[in-house]
Coordinates of C-alpha atoms in Angstrom, one line a residue:
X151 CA 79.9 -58.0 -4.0
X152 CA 77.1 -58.1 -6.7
X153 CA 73.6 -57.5 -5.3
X154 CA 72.2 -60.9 -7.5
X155 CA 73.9 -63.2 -5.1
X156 CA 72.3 -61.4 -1.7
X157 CA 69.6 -63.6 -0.4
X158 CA 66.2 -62.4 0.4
X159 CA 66.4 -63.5 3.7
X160 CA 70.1 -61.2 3.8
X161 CA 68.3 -58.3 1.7
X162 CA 65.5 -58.1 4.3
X163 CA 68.4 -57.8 7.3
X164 CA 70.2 -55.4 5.9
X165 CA 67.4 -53.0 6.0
X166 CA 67.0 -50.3 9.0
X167 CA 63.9 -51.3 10.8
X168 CA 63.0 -54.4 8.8
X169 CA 60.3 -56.8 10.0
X170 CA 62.9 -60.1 10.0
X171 CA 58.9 -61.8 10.0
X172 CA 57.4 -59.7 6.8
X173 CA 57.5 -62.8 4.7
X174 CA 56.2 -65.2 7.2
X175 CA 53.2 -62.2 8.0
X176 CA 52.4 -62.2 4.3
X177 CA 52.1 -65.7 4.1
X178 CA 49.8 -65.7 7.5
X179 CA 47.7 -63.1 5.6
X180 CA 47.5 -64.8 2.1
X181 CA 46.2 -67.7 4.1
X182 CA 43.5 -65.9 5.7
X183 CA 42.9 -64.7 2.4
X184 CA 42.2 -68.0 1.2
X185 CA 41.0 -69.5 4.3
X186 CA 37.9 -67.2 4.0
X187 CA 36.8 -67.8 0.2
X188 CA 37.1 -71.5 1.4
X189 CA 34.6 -71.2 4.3
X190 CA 32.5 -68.6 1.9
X191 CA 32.6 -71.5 -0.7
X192 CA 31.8 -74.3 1.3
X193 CA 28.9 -72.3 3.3
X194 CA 27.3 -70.3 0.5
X195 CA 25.4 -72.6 -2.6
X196 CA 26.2 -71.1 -5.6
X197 CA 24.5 -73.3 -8.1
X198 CA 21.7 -72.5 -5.9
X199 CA 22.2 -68.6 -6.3
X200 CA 22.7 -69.0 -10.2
X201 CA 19.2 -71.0 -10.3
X202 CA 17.4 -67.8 -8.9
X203 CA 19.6 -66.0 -10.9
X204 CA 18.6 -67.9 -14.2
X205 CA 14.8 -67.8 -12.9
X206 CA 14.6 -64.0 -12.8
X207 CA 17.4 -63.0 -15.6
X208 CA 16.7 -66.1 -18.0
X209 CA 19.5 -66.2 -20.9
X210 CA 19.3 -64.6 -24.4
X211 CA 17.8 -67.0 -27.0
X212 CA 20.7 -68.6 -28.7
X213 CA 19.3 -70.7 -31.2
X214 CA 21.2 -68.5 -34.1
X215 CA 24.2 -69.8 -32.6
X216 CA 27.3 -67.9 -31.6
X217 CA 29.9 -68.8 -29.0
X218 CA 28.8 -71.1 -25.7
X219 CA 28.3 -68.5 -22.5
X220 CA 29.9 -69.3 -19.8
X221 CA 27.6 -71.1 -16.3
X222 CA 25.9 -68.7 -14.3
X223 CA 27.5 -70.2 -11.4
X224 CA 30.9 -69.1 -12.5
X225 CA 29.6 -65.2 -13.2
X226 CA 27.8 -65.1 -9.7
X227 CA 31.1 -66.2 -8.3
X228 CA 33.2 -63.8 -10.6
X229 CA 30.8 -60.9 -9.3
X230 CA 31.3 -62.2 -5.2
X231 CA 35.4 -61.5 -5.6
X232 CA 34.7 -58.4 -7.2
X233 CA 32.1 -57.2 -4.3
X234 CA 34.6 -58.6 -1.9
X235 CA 38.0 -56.8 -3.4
X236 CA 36.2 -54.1 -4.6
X237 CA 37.4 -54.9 -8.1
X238 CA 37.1 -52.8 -11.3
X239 CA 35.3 -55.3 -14.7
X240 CA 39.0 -54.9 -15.5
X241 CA 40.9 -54.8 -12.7
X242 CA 38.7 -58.2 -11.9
X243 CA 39.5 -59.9 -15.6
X244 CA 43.8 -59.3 -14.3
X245 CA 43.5 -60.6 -10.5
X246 CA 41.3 -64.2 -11.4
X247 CA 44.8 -65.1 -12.9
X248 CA 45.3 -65.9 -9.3
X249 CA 45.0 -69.6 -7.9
X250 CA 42.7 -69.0 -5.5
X251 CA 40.8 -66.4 -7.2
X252 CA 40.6 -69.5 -9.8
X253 CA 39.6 -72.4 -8.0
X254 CA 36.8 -70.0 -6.0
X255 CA 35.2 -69.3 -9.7
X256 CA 36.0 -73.0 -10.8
X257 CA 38.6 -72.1 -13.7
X258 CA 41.2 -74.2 -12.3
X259 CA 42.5 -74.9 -15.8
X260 CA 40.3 -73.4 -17.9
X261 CA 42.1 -72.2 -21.4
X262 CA 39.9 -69.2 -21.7
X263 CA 38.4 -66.9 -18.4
X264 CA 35.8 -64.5 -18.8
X265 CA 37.6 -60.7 -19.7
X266 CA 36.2 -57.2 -18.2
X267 CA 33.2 -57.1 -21.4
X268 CA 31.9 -60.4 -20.6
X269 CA 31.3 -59.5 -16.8
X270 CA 30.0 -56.0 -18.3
X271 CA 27.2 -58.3 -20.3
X272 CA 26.5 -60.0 -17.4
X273 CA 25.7 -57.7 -15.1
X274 CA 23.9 -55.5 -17.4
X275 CA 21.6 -58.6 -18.0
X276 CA 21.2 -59.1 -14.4
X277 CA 20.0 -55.3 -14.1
X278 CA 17.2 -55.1 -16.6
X279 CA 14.2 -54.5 -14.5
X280 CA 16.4 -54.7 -10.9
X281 CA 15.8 -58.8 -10.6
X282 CA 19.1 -60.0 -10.5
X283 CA 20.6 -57.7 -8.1
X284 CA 17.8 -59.1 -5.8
X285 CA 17.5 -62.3 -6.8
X286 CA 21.3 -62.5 -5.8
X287 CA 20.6 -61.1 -2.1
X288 CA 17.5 -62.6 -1.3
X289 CA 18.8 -66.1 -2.5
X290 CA 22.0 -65.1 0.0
X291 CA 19.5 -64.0 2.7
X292 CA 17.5 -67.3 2.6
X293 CA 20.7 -69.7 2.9
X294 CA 21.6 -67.3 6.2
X295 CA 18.2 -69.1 7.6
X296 CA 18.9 -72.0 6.3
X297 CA 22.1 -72.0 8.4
X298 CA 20.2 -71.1 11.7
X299 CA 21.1 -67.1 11.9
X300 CA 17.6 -66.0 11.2
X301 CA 16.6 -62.4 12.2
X302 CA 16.4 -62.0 16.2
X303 CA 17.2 -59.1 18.5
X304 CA 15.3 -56.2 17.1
X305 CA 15.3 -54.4 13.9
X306 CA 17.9 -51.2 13.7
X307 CA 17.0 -49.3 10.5
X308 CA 19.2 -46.7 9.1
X309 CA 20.6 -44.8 6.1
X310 CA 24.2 -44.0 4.1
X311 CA 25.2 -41.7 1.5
X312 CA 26.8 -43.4 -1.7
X313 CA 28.5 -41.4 -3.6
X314 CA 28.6 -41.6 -7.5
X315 CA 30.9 -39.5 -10.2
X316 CA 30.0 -35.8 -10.3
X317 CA 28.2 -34.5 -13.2
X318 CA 29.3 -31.2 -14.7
X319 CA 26.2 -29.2 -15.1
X320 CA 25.4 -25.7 -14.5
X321 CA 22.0 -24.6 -12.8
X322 CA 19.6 -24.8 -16.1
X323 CA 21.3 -27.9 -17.1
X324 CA 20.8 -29.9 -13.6
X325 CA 17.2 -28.3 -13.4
X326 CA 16.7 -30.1 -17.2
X327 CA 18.4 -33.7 -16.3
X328 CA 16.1 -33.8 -13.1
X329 CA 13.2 -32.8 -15.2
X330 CA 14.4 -36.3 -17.5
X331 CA 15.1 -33.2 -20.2
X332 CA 17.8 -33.2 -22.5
X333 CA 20.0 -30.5 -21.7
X334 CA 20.2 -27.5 -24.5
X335 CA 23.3 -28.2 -26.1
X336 CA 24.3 -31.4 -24.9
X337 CA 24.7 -34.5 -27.5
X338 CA 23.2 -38.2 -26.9
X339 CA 27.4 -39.0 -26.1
X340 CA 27.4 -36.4 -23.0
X341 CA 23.7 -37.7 -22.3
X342 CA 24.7 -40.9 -22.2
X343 CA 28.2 -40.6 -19.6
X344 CA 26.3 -38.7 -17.4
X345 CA 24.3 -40.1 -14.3
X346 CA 20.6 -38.8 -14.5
X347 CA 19.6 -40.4 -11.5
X348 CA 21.6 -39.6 -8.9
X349 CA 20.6 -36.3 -6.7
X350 CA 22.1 -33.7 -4.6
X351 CA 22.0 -33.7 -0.5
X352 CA 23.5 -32.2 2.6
X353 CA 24.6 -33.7 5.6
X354 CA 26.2 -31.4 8.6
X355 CA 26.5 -29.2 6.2
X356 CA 28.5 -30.9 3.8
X357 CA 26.9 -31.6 0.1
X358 CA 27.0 -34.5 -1.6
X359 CA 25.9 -36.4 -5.0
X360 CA 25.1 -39.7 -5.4
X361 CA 22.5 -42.6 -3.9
X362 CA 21.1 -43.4 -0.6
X363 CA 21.2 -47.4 1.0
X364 CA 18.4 -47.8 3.3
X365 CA 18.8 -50.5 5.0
X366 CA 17.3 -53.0 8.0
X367 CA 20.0 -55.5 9.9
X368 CA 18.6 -57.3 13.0
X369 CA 20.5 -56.4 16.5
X370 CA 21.7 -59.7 16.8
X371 CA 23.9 -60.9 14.5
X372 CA 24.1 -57.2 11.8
X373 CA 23.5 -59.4 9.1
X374 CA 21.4 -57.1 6.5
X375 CA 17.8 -58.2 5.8
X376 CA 16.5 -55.7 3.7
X377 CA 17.6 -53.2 1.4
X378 CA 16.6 -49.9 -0.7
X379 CA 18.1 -47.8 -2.8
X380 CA 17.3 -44.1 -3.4
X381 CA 18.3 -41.0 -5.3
X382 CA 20.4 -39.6 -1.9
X383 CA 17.5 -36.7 -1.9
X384 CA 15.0 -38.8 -0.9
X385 CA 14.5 -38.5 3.0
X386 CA 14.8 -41.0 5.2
X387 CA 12.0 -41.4 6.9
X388 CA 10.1 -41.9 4.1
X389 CA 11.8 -45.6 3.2
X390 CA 10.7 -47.2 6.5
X391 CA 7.4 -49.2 5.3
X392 CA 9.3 -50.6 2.3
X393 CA 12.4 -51.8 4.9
X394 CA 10.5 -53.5 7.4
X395 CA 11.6 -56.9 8.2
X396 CA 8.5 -59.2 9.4
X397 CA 10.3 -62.1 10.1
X398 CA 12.6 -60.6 13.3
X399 CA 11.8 -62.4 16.3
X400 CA 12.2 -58.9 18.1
X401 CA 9.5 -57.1 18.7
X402 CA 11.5 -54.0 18.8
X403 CA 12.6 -51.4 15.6
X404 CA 15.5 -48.9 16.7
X405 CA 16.2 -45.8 14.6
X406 CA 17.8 -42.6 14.7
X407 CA 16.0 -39.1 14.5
X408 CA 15.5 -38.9 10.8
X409 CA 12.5 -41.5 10.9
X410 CA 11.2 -39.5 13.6
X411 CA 7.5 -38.9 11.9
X412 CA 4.0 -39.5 13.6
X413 CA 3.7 -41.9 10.4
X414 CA 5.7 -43.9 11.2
X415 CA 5.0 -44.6 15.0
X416 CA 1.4 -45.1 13.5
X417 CA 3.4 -47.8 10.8
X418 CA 5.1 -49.4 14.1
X419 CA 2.2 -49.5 16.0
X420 CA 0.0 -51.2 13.6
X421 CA 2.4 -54.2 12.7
X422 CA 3.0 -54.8 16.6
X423 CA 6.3 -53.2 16.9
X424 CA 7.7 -51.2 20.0
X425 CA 8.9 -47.6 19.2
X426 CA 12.9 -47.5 19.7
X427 CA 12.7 -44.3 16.8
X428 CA 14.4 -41.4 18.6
X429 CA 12.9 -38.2 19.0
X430 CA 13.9 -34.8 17.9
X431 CA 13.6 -31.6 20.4
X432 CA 10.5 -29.3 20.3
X433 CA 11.7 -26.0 18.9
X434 CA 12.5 -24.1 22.1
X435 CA 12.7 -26.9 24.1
X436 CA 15.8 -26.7 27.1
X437 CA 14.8 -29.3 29.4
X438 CA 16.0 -32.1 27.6
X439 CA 16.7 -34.5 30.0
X440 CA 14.2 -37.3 29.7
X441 CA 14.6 -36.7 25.7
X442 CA 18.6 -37.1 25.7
X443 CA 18.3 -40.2 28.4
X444 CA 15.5 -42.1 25.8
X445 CA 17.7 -41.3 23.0
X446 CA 21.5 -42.6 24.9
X447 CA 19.3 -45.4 25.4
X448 CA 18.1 -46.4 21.8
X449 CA 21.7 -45.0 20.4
X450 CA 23.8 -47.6 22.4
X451 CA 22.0 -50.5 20.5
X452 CA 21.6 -48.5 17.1
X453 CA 25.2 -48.4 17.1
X454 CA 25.7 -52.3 15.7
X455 CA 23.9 -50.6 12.6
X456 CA 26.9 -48.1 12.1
X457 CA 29.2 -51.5 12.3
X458 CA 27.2 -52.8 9.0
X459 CA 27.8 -49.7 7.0
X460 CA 31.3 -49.8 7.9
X461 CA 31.8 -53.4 6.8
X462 CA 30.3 -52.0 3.7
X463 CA 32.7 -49.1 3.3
X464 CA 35.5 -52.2 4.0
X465 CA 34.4 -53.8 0.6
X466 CA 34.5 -49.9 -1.3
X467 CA 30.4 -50.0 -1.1
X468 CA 30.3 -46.4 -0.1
X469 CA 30.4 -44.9 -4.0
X470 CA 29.5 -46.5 -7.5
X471 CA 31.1 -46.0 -10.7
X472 CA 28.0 -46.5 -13.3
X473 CA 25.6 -43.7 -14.3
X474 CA 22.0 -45.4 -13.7
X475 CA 20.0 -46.1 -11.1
X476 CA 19.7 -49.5 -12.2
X477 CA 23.6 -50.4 -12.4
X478 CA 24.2 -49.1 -9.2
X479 CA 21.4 -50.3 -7.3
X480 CA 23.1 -54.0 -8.7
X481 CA 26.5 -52.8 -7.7
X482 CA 24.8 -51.6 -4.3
X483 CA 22.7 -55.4 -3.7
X484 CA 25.9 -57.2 -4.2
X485 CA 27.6 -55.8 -1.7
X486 CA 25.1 -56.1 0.4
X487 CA 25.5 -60.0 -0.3
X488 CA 28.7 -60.4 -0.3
X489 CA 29.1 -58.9 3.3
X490 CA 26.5 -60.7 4.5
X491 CA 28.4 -63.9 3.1
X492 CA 31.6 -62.6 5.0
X493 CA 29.8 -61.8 8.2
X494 CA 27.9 -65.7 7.8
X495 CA 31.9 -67.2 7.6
X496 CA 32.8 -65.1 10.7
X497 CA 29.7 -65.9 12.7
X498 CA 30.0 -69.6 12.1
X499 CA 34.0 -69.3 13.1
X500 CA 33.4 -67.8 16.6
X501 CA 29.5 -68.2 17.3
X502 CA 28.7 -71.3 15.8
X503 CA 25.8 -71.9 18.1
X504 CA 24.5 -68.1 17.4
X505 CA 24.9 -66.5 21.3
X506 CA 27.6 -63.7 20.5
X507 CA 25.6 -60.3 20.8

């Protein structure tokens, strides 16, 4: 019997261990698929994004002409499904073929879609000075409020490793490209593929290259309210004044032992907040008791800050491709947005009144 005439359905039955339900599970999943950049869509105001965006990015003159761009609006949403899917500018040009990737952007019949060196323009335009990256995420962050999830429960503060492409360099070379030196030897083509701005760290021992997200999400709802991005040298504790959220109703800032500094109790104290910052041992110290009970304590609330980062790492926003500060801190802001626009559509699903903790 020729295998042309078997039917799908017959195919899938005649396999050992076959799931007789794959195609109706696929379906289920394509639907939540859709289901969410529905929600996202009809929760989130993207001509109101693409206003911000405009105000801080304005367009290149084109009074000599040339071809029409396309709306902001349609980039900003073209930049949300490629945060979301952690998308490539190319592998993001192939997948808006998609229906619903199509009516999300608004190119439901549109003859021509923007390709991978149009969203290339764009976002480089957006990270001139670092205005649209935060134009993008504030403008996010205000609609949140506008919605009724504004920050409450406490601040939890904390910090990730993102980790960009290696650059090949020996000792005198790396000591030259932190210095902003050319390398001896190196052509403006090398200088140019090669990311001067990212740094060297260690964690438990381990080393790694790349950025730093510091980052401040209220206990509540772990929605992120504040953001800064760092060469992933720069320590910790030094990033708390600039992540400091005013507007949490909770008079309460947790953190882990890295922001353990007498400056920063003094930077708690004097905008009113209670000290949740855990505490490191004294050298030599073995009664620990007290010290491991105060930090159990503060650690079993910090944790909803680990659950942010890990939604982050679910949308690929645990390493950057491009080779600037600049780019990446953009790549690094809209994912920042874009979960926060996924957590809003799961928050108003199953806490539309704001009590889940």
């Amino acid at each position: 019997m020729s295998t042309s005439r078997i039917k799908p359905s017959s195919f899938w039955r005649s396999q050992p261990g076959a799931d007789l339900f794959v195609q109706d599970q696929r379906q289920a999943k394509l639907g939540g698929f859709i289901a969410n950049l529905a929600a996202m869509d009809e929760l989130i105001d993207f001509a109101a994004i693409a206003a911000r965006v405009d105000t801080a990015c304005p367009r290149a003159d084109r009074s000599k002409g040339g071809r029409p761009p396309y709306p902001t609006e349609v980039m900003v949403r073209l930049l949300f499904i490629q945060s979301l899917y952690n998308l490539s500018d190319e592998d993001c040009e192939y997948q808006v073929d998609r229906m619903s990737f199509q009516h999300f952007c608004r190119l439901d019949g549109a003859l021509h879609i923007p390709d991978a060196r149009t969203l290339w323009s764009f976002k480089q335009r957006l990270a001139q000075g670092g205005l649209g990256g935060r134009a993008i995420f504030e403008a996010v962050s205000l609609q949140l409020q506008q919605h009724g999830y504004i920050p409450r429960g406490g601040q939890i503060v904390d910090a990730s490793i993102v980790q960009a492409p290696v650059t090949q360099a020996n000792k005198d070379e790396r000591e030259a490209l932190n210095e902003g030196r050319r390398p001896e030897g190196w052509n403006a083509k090398r200088l140019q593929h090669t990311d001067r701005d990212a740094r060297w760290t260690k964690k438990h021992g381990k080393s790694f290259y790349g950025y730093k997200v510091h980052a401040n999400a209220d206990a509540r709802y772990k929605l992120i309210r504040r953001v800064k991005v760092t060469p992933a040298n720069v320590d910790d504790g030094q990033t708390l004044k600039e992540v400091l959220d005013r507007a949490n109703t909770g008079a309460r800032l947790l953190a882990d032992r890295g922001y353990d500094a007498q400056t920063n109790r003094q930077l708690l104290q004097a905008h009113g907040l209670r000290d949740g910052i855990a505490r490191r041992a004294k050298p030599g110290q073995e009664r620990r008791v007290r010290l491991d009970a105060r930090n159990k304590a503060i650690n079993r609330v910090r944790a909803r800050g680990e659950h942010v980062f890990a939604g982050l790492e679910q949308l690929g926003g645990k390493c950057v491709r491009a080779m600037t500060l600049a780019r990446n801190e953009l790549a690094i802001l809209l994912k920042c947005a874009a979960y926060n626009a996924k957590r809003l559509v799961w928050l108003v699903r199953h806490d539309p009144c704001g009590c889940a903790r």
